[in-house]
Short mmCIF file of C-alpha atoms in Angstrom, two decimals:
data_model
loop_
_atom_site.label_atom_id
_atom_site.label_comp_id
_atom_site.label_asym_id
_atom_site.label_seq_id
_atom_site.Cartn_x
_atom_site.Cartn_y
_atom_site.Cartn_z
CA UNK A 1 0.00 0.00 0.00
CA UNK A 2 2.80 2.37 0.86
CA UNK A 3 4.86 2.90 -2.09
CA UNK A 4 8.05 4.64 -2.10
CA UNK A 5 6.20 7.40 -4.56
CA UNK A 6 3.89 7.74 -1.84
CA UNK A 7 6.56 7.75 1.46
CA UNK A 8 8.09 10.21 -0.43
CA UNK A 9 5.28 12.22 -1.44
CA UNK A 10 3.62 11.98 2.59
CA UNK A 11 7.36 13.29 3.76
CA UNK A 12 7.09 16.58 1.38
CA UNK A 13 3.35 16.81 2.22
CA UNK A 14 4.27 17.11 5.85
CA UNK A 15 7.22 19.46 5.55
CA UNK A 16 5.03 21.56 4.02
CA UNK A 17 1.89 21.15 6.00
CA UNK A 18 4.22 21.79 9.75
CA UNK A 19 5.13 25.79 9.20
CA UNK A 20 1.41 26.27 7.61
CA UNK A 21 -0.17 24.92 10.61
CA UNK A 22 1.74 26.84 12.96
CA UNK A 23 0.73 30.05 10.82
CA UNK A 24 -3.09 28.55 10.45
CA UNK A 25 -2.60 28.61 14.36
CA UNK A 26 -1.92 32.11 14.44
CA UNK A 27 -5.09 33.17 12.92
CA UNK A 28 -7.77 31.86 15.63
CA UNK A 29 -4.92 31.38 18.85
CA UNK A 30 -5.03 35.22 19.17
CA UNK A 31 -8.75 35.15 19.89
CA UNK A 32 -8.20 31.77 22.05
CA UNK A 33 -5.22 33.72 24.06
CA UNK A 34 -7.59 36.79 24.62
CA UNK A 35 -10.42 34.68 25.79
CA UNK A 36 -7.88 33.01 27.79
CA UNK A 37 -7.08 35.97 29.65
CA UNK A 38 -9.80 37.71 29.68
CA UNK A 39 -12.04 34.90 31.32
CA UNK A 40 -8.96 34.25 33.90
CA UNK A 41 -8.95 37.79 34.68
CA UNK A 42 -11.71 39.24 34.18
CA UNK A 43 -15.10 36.57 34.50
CA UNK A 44 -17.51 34.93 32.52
CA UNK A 45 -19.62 37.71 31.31
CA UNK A 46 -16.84 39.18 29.98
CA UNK A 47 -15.31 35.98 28.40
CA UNK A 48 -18.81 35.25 26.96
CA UNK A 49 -18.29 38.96 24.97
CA UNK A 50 -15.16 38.46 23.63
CA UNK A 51 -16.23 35.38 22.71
CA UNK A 52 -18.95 36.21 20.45
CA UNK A 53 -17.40 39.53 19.34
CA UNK A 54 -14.25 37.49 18.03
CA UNK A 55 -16.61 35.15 16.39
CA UNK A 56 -18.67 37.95 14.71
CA UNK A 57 -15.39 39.23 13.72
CA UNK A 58 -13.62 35.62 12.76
CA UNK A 59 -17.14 35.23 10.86
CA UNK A 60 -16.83 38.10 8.59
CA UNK A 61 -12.69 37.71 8.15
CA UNK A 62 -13.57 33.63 6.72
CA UNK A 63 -14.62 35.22 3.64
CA UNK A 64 -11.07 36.34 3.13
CA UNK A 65 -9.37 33.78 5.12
CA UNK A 66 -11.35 30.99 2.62
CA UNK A 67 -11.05 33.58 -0.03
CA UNK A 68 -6.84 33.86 -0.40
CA UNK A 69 -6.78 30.11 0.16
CA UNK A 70 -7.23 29.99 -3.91
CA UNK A 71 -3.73 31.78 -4.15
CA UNK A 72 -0.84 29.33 -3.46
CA UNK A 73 -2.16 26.65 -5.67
CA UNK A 74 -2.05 29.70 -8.42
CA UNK A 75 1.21 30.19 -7.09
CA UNK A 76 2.63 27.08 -6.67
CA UNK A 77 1.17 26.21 -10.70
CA UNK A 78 2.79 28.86 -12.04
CA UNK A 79 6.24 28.02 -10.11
CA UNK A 80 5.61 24.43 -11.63
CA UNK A 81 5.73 25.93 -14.78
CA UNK A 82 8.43 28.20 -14.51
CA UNK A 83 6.72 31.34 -15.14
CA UNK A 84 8.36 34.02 -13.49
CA UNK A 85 5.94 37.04 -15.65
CA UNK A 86 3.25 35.29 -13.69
CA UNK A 87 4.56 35.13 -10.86
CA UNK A 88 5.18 38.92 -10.77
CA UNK A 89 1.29 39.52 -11.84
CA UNK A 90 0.16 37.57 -9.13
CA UNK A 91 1.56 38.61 -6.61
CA UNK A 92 0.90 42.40 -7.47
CA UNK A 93 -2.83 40.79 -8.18
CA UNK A 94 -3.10 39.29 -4.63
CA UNK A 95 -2.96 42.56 -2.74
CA UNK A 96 -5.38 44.11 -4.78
CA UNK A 97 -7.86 41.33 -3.50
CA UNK A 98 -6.73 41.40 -0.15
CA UNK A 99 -6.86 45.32 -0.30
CA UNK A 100 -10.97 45.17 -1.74
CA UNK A 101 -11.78 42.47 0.84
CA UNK A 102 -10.38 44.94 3.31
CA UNK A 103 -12.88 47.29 2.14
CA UNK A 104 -15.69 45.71 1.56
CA UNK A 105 -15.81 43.45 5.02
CA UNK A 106 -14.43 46.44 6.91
CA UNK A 107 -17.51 48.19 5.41
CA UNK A 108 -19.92 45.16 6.73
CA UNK A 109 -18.47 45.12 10.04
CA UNK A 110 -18.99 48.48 10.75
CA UNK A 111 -22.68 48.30 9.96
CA UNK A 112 -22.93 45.25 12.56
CA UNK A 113 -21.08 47.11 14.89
CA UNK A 114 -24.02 49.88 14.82
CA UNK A 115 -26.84 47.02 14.82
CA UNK A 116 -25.25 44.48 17.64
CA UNK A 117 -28.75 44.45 18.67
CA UNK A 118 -29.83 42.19 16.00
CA UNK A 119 -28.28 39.17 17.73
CA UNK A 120 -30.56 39.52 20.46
CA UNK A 121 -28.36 38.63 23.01
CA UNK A 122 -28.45 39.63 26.59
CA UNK A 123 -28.37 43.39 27.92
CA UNK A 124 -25.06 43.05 29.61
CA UNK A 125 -23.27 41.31 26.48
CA UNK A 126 -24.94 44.01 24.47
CA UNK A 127 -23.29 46.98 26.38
CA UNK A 128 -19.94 45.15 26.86
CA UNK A 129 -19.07 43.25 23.37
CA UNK A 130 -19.22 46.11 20.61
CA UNK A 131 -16.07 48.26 21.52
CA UNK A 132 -14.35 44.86 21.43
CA UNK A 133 -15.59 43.60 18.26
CA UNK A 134 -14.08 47.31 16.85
CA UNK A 135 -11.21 46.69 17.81
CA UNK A 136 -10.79 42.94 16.27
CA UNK A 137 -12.29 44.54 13.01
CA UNK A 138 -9.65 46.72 12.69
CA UNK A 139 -6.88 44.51 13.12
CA UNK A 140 -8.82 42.30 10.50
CA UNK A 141 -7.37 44.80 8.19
CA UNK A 142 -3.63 44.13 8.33
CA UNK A 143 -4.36 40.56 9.03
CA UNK A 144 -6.22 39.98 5.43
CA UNK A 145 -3.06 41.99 3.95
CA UNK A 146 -0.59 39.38 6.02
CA UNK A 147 -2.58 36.79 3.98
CA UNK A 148 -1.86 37.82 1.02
CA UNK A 149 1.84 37.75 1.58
CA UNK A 150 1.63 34.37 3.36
CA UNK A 151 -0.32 32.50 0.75
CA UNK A 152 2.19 33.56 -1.63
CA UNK A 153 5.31 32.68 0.86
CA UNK A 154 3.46 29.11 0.95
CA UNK A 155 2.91 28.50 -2.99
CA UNK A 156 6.22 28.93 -3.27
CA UNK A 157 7.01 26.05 -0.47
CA UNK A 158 8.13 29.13 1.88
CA UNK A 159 6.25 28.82 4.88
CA UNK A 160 8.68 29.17 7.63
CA UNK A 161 9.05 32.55 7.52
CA UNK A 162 5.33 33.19 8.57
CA UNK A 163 5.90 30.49 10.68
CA UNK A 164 8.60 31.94 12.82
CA UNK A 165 6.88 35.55 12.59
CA UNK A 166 3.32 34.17 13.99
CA UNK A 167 5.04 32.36 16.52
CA UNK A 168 6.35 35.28 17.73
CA UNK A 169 3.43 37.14 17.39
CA UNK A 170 1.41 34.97 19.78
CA UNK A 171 3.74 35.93 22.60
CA UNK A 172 3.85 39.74 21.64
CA UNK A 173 -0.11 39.23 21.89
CA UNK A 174 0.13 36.98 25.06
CA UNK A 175 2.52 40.01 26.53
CA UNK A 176 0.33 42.74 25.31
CA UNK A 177 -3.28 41.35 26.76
CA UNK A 178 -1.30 41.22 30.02
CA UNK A 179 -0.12 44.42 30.45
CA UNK A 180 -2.91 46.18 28.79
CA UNK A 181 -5.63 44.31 30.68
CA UNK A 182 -3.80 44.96 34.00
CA UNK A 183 -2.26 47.62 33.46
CA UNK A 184 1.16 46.34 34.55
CA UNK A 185 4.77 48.13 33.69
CA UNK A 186 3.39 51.20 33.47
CA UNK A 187 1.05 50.10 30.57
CA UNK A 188 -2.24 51.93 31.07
CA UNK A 189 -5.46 49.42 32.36
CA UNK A 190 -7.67 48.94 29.93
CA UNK A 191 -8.94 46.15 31.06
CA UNK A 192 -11.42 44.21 28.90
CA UNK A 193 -10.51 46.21 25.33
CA UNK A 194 -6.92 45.97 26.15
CA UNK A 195 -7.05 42.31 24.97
CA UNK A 196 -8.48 43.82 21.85
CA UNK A 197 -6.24 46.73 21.17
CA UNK A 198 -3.06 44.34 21.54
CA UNK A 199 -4.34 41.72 18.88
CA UNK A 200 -4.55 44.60 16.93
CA UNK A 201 -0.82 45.66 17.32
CA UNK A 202 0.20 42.62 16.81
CA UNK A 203 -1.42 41.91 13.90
CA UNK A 204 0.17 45.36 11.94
CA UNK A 205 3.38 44.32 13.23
CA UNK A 206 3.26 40.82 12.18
CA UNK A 207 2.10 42.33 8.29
CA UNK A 208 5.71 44.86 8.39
CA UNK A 209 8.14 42.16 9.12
CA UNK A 210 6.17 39.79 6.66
CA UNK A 211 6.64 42.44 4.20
CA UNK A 212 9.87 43.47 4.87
CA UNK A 213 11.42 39.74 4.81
CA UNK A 214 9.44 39.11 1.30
CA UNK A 215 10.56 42.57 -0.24
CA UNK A 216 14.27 42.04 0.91
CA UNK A 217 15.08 38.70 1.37
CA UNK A 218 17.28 36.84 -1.77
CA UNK A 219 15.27 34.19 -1.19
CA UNK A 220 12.54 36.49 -3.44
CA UNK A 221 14.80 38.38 -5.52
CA UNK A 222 13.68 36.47 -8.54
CA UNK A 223 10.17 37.69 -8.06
CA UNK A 224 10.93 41.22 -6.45
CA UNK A 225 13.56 42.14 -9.34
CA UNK A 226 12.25 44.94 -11.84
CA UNK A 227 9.02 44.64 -10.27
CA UNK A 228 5.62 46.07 -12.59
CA UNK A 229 3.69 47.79 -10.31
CA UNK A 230 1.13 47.80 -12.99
CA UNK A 231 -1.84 45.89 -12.01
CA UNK A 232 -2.92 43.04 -14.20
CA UNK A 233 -6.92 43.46 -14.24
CA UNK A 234 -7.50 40.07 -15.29
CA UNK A 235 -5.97 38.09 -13.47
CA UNK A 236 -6.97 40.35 -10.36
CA UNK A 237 -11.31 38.89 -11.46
CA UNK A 238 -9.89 35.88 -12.15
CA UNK A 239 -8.12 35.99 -8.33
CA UNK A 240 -11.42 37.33 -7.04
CA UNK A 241 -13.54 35.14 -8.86
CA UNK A 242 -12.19 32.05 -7.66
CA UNK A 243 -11.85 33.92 -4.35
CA UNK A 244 -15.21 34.71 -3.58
CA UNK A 245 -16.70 30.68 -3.38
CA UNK A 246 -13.25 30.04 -2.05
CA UNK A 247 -14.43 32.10 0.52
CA UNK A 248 -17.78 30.98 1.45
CA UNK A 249 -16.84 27.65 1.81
CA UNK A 250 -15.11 28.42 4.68
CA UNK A 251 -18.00 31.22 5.60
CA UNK A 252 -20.62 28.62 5.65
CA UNK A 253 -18.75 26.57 7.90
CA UNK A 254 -18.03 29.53 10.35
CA UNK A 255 -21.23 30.61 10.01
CA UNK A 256 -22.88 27.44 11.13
CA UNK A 257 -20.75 27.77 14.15
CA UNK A 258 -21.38 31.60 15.07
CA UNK A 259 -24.95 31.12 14.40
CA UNK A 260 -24.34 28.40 17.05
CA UNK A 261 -22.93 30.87 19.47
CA UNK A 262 -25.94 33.01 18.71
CA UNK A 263 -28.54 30.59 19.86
CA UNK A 264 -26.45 29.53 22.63
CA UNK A 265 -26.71 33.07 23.80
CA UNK A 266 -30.65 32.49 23.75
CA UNK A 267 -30.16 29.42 26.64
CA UNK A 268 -28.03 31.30 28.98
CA UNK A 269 -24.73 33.55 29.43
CA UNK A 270 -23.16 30.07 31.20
CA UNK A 271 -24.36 28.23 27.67
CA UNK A 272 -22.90 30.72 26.17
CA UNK A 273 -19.41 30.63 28.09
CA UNK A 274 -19.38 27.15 27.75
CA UNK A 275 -19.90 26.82 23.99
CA UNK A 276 -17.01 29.81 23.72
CA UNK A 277 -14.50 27.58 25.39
CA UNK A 278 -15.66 24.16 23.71
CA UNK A 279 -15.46 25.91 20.43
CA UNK A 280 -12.35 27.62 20.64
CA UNK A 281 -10.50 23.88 21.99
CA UNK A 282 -12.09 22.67 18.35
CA UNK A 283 -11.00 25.73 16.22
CA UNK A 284 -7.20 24.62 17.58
CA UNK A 285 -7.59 21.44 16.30
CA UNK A 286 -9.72 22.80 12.74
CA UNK A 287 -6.65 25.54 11.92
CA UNK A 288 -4.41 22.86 12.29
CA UNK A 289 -6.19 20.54 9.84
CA UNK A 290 -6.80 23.51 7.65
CA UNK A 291 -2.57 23.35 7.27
CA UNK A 292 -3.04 19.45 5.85
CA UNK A 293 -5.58 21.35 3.41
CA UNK A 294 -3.32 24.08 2.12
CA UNK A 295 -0.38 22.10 2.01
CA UNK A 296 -2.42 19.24 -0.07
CA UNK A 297 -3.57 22.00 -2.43
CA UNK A 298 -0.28 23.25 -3.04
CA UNK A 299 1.21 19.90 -3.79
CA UNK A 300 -1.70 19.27 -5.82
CA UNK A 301 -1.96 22.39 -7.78
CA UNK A 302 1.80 21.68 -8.22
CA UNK A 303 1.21 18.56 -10.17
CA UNK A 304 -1.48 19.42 -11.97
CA UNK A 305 1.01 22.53 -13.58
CA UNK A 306 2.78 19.58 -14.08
CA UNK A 307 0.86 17.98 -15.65
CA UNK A 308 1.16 14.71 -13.39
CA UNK A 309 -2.08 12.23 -13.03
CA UNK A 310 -0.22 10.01 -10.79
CA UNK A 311 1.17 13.14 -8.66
CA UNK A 312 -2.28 14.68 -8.01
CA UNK A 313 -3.12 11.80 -6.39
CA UNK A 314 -0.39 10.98 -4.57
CA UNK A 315 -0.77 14.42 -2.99
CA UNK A 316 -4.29 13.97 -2.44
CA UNK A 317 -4.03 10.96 -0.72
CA UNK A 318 -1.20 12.04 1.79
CA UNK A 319 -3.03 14.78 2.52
CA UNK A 320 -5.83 12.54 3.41
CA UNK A 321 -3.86 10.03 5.39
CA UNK A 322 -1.84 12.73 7.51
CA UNK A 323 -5.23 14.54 8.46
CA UNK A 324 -6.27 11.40 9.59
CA UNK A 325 -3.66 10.75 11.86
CA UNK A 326 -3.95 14.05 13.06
CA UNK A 327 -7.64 14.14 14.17
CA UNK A 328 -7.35 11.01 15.39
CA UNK A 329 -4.99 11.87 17.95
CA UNK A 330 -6.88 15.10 18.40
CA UNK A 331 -9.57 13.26 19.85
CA UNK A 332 -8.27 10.54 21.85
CA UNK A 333 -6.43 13.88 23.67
CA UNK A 334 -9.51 16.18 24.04
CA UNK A 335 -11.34 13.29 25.43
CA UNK A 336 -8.08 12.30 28.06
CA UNK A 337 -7.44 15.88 28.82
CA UNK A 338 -11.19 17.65 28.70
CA UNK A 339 -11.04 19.30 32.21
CA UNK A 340 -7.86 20.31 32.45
CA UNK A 341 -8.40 21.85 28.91
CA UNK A 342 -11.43 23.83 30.16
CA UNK A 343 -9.94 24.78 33.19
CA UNK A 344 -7.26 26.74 31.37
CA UNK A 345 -10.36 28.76 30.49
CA UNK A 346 -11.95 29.44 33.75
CA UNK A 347 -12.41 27.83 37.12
CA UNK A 348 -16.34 27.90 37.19
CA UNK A 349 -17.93 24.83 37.92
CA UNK A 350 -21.27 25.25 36.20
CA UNK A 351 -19.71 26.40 33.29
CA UNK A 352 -17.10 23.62 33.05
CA UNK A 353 -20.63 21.22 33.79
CA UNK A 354 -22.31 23.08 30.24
CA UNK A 355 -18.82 22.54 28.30
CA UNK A 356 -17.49 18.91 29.31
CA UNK A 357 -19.98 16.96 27.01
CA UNK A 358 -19.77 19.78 24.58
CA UNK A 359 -16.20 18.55 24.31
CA UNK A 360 -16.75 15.12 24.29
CA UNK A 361 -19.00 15.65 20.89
CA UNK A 362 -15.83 17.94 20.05
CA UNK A 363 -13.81 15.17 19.91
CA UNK A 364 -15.78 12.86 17.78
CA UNK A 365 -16.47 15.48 15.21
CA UNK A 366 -12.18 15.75 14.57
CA UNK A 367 -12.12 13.44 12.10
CA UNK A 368 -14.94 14.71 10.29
CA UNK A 369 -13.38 18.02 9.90
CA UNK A 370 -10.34 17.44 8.87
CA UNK A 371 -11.51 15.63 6.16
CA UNK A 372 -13.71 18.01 5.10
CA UNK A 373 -11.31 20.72 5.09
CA UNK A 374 -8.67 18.58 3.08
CA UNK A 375 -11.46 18.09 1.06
CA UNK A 376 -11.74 21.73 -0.17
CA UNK A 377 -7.99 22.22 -0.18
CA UNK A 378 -7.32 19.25 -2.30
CA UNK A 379 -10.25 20.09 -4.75
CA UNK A 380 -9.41 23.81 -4.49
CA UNK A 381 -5.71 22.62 -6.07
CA UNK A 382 -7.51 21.36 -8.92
CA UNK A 383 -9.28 24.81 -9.67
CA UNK A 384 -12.68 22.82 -8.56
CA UNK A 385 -14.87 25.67 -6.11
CA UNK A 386 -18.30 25.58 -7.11
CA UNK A 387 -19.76 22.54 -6.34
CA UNK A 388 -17.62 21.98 -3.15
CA UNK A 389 -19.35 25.75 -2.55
CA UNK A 390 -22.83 23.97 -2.66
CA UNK A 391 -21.84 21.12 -0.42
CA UNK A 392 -20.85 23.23 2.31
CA UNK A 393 -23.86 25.26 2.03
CA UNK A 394 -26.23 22.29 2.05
CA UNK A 395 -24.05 20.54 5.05
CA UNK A 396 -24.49 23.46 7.43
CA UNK A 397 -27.40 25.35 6.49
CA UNK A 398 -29.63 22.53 5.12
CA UNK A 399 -28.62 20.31 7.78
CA UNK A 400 -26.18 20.84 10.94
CA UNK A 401 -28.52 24.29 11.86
CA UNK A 402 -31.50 23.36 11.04
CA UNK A 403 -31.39 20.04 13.22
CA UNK A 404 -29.51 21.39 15.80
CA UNK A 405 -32.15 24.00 16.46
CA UNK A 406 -34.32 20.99 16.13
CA UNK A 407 -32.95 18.79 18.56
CA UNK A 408 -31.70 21.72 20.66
CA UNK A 409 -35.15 23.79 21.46
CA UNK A 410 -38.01 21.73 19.89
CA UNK A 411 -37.17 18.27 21.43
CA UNK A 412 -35.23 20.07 24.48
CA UNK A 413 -31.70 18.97 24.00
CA UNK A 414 -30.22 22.50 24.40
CA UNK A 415 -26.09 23.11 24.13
CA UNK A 416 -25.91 19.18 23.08
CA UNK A 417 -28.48 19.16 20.59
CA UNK A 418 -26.79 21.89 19.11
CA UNK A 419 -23.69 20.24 18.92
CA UNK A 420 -24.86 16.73 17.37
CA UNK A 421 -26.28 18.67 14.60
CA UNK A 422 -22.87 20.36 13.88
CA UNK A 423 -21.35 16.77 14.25
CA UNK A 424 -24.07 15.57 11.27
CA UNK A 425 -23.35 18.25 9.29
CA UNK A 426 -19.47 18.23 9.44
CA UNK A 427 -19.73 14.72 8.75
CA UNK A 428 -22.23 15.10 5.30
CA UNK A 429 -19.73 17.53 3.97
CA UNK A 430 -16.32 15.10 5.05
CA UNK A 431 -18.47 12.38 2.64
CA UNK A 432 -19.79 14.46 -0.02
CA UNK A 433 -16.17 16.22 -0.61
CA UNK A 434 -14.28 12.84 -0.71
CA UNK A 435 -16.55 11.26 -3.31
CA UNK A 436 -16.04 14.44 -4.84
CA UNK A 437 -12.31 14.40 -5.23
CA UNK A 438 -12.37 10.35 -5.97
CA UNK A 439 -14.40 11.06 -9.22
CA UNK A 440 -12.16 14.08 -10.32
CA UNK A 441 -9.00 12.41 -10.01
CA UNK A 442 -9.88 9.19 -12.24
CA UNK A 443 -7.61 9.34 -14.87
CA UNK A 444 -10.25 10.10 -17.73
CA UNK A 445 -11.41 13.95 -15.68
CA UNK A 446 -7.78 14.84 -14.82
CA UNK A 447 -6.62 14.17 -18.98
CA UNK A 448 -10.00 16.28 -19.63
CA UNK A 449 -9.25 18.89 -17.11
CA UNK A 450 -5.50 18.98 -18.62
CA UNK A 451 -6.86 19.88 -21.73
CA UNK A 452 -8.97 22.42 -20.88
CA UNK A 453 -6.32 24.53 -19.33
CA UNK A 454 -4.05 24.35 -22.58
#
């Protein structure tokens, strides 16, 4: 079963995949380290607004997260074919999309920001979250623009040096929601923003040294040298194009899970705590997975500009196998380690009471995840977003929400009925996507799909 094609091709999938998932990691552990500290040091109420303001915020940024997902398997094609013109367009083309989804979602987030009243959720949470979620949508800005930078670090199997810079920029965040909180070192106290105002520094300092390394580094001189500023208008709709279902398949997965915050906020502000917590253990796990997914795309977009059958599925299937691996251990550790995991969160006993079988459907959902997220990567490598965009849509919003509200308020499940229909639907869109990917890479689609990119 295990060739030495596909040893090798699992070992290159993994190199890959490690640096991604540390940067993946970056993206949702700044919100897990400020709920961290903010429900250790400040209470439940106020870890319950953070929680829902940084999913609000984490809901609208998945359209550009998903969105610049489609650019390293551009990149990594175009490196595959040794097209440095290309290379130069697209990179120029990238930040224009990042730069419009800065717009545009900036502009949506400021109207919910004026109408947080539409989530009906209590009065306390409605006078406390908004000046936090303002904060995280501004420092959604320079993260969409870091992005950019990083999906074209990783197409051209670069990753490290986002890597090493989001590392580091998850203890400049840890350091900052400290002192700001506190108001330690002379910092001033700004208590429950303060967690918000540091992600944001972080973020903008994390997009300059990206920058600066990519501008300056030799590593890039091949792209950077005699640079045309001039933007390439095509390839920018084609970039935004693919973008935009790129980006709702993660959106509709988000969503499902914000809306699920949402009517956790209608049980109780403990529910609601307790979902937070659950749900931000999971989204660990998820962002690591989502690094299997970019890396698989890469390696298949790779192959496919090389115009390699037996590649694309080699990278496929290691991308498969290594996800599985992961989740698997992912739950056999959530389910060993579930209380001390929720007590890093907070020491409250009824909320820990809400969250522990929360966790325990946490756990068997891993595996469906991850495969659904390779799922879109691998597919995504192959240029193939629109009917993986109709899955996702059907497997949250035609089934995980619609039976969780079912089994959560009409038969009287609440937080756990919620949760098994996020479970079903995670699990309808693992299935769907990998039939998906086994009938495009029979050999008969992938010659047809050669020839209709010639």
């Amino acid at each position: 079963m295990f060739t030495t094609d596909l040893k090798k091709e699992i070992r290159l999938t993994l190199k890959l995949a490690i640096p991604i998932i540390v940067g993946q990691l970056g993206v949702v552990m700044m919100a897990i380290t400020d709920n961290i500290m903010v429900g250790r040091f400040l209470g439940k109420v106020e870890l319950g607004a953070a929680g829902i303001a940084n999913s609000i915020a984490y809901l609208i940024a998945s359209l550009a997260i998903g969105g610049m997902s489609v650019v390293a398997p551009m990149v990594s094609k175009c490196a595959a074919e040794k097209d440095e013109k290309a290379l130069k367009e697209l990179f120029i083309s990238t930040l224009c999309v990042a730069g419009i989804f800065c717009v545009v979602l900036s502009g949506v987030g400021v109207w919910i920001y004026s109408n947080f009243e539409i989530f009906q959720q209590s009065s306390i949470i409605n006078q406390t979250a908004p000046s936090f979620l303002l904060y995280i949508l501004a420092s959604n800005i320079p993260l969409f623009l870091f992005l950019g930078l990083k999906q074209f670090a990783d197409g051209l199997s670069k990753p490290k040096v986002a890597m090493v810079i989001t590392a580091m920029g998850l203890f400049v965040n840890a350091f900052g929601n400290y002192v700001l909180i506190n108001g330690a070192w002379g910092f001033p106290k700004l208590g429950f923003d303060g967690a918000a105002i540091s992600t944001f520094l972080t973020r903008l300092v994390m997009l300059v040294l990206l920058f600066l390394y990519l501008r300056y580094s030799t590593t890039f001189l091949g792209v950077f040298r005699r640079m045309n500023l001039k933007v390439n208008f095509s390839l920018t709709k084609e970039i935004l194009f693919r973008s935009i279902p790129g980006g709702f398949q993660f959106f509709f997965e988000i969503a499902a899970f914000s809306t699920a915050i949402i009517m956790m906020g209608w049980i109780s502000e403990t529910a609601l705590a307790a979902h937070q917590i659950a749900i931000n253990i999971a989204s660990s796990t998820y962002m690591m997975a989502t690094g299997f997914s970019f890396a698989g795309g890469i390696r298949v977009g790779e192959a496919w500009g090389k115009r390699s059958i037996k590649g694309i599925k080699l990278a496929g299937f290691s991308a498969y196998f290594l996800v599985f691996l992961f989740m698997s251990l992912c739950s056999v550790l959530i389910l060993a380690f579930d209380q001390f995991l929720l007590k890093l969160y907070i020491d409250d006993l009824e909320v820990i009471k809400i969250a522990l079988p929360l966790l325990s459907i946490a756990a068997f959902f891993q595996l469906s995840d991850g495969i659904q997220v390779v799922g879109l990567g691998v597919l995504r490598g192959l240029a193939d977003i629109k009917l993986p965009t109709i899955i996702t849509f059907v497997a949250y919003w035609v089934v995980a929400l619609p039976l969780g509200y079912l089994l959560g308020f009409t038969f009287g499940f609440a937080s756990i009925g919620i949760w098994l229909g996020l479970l079903a639907g995670l699990t309808v869109s693992a299935v769907f996507l990998y039939f998906r990917f086994r009938k495009l890479t029979k050999t008969h689609a992938l010659r047809k799909k050669f020839g209709e990119t010639n």
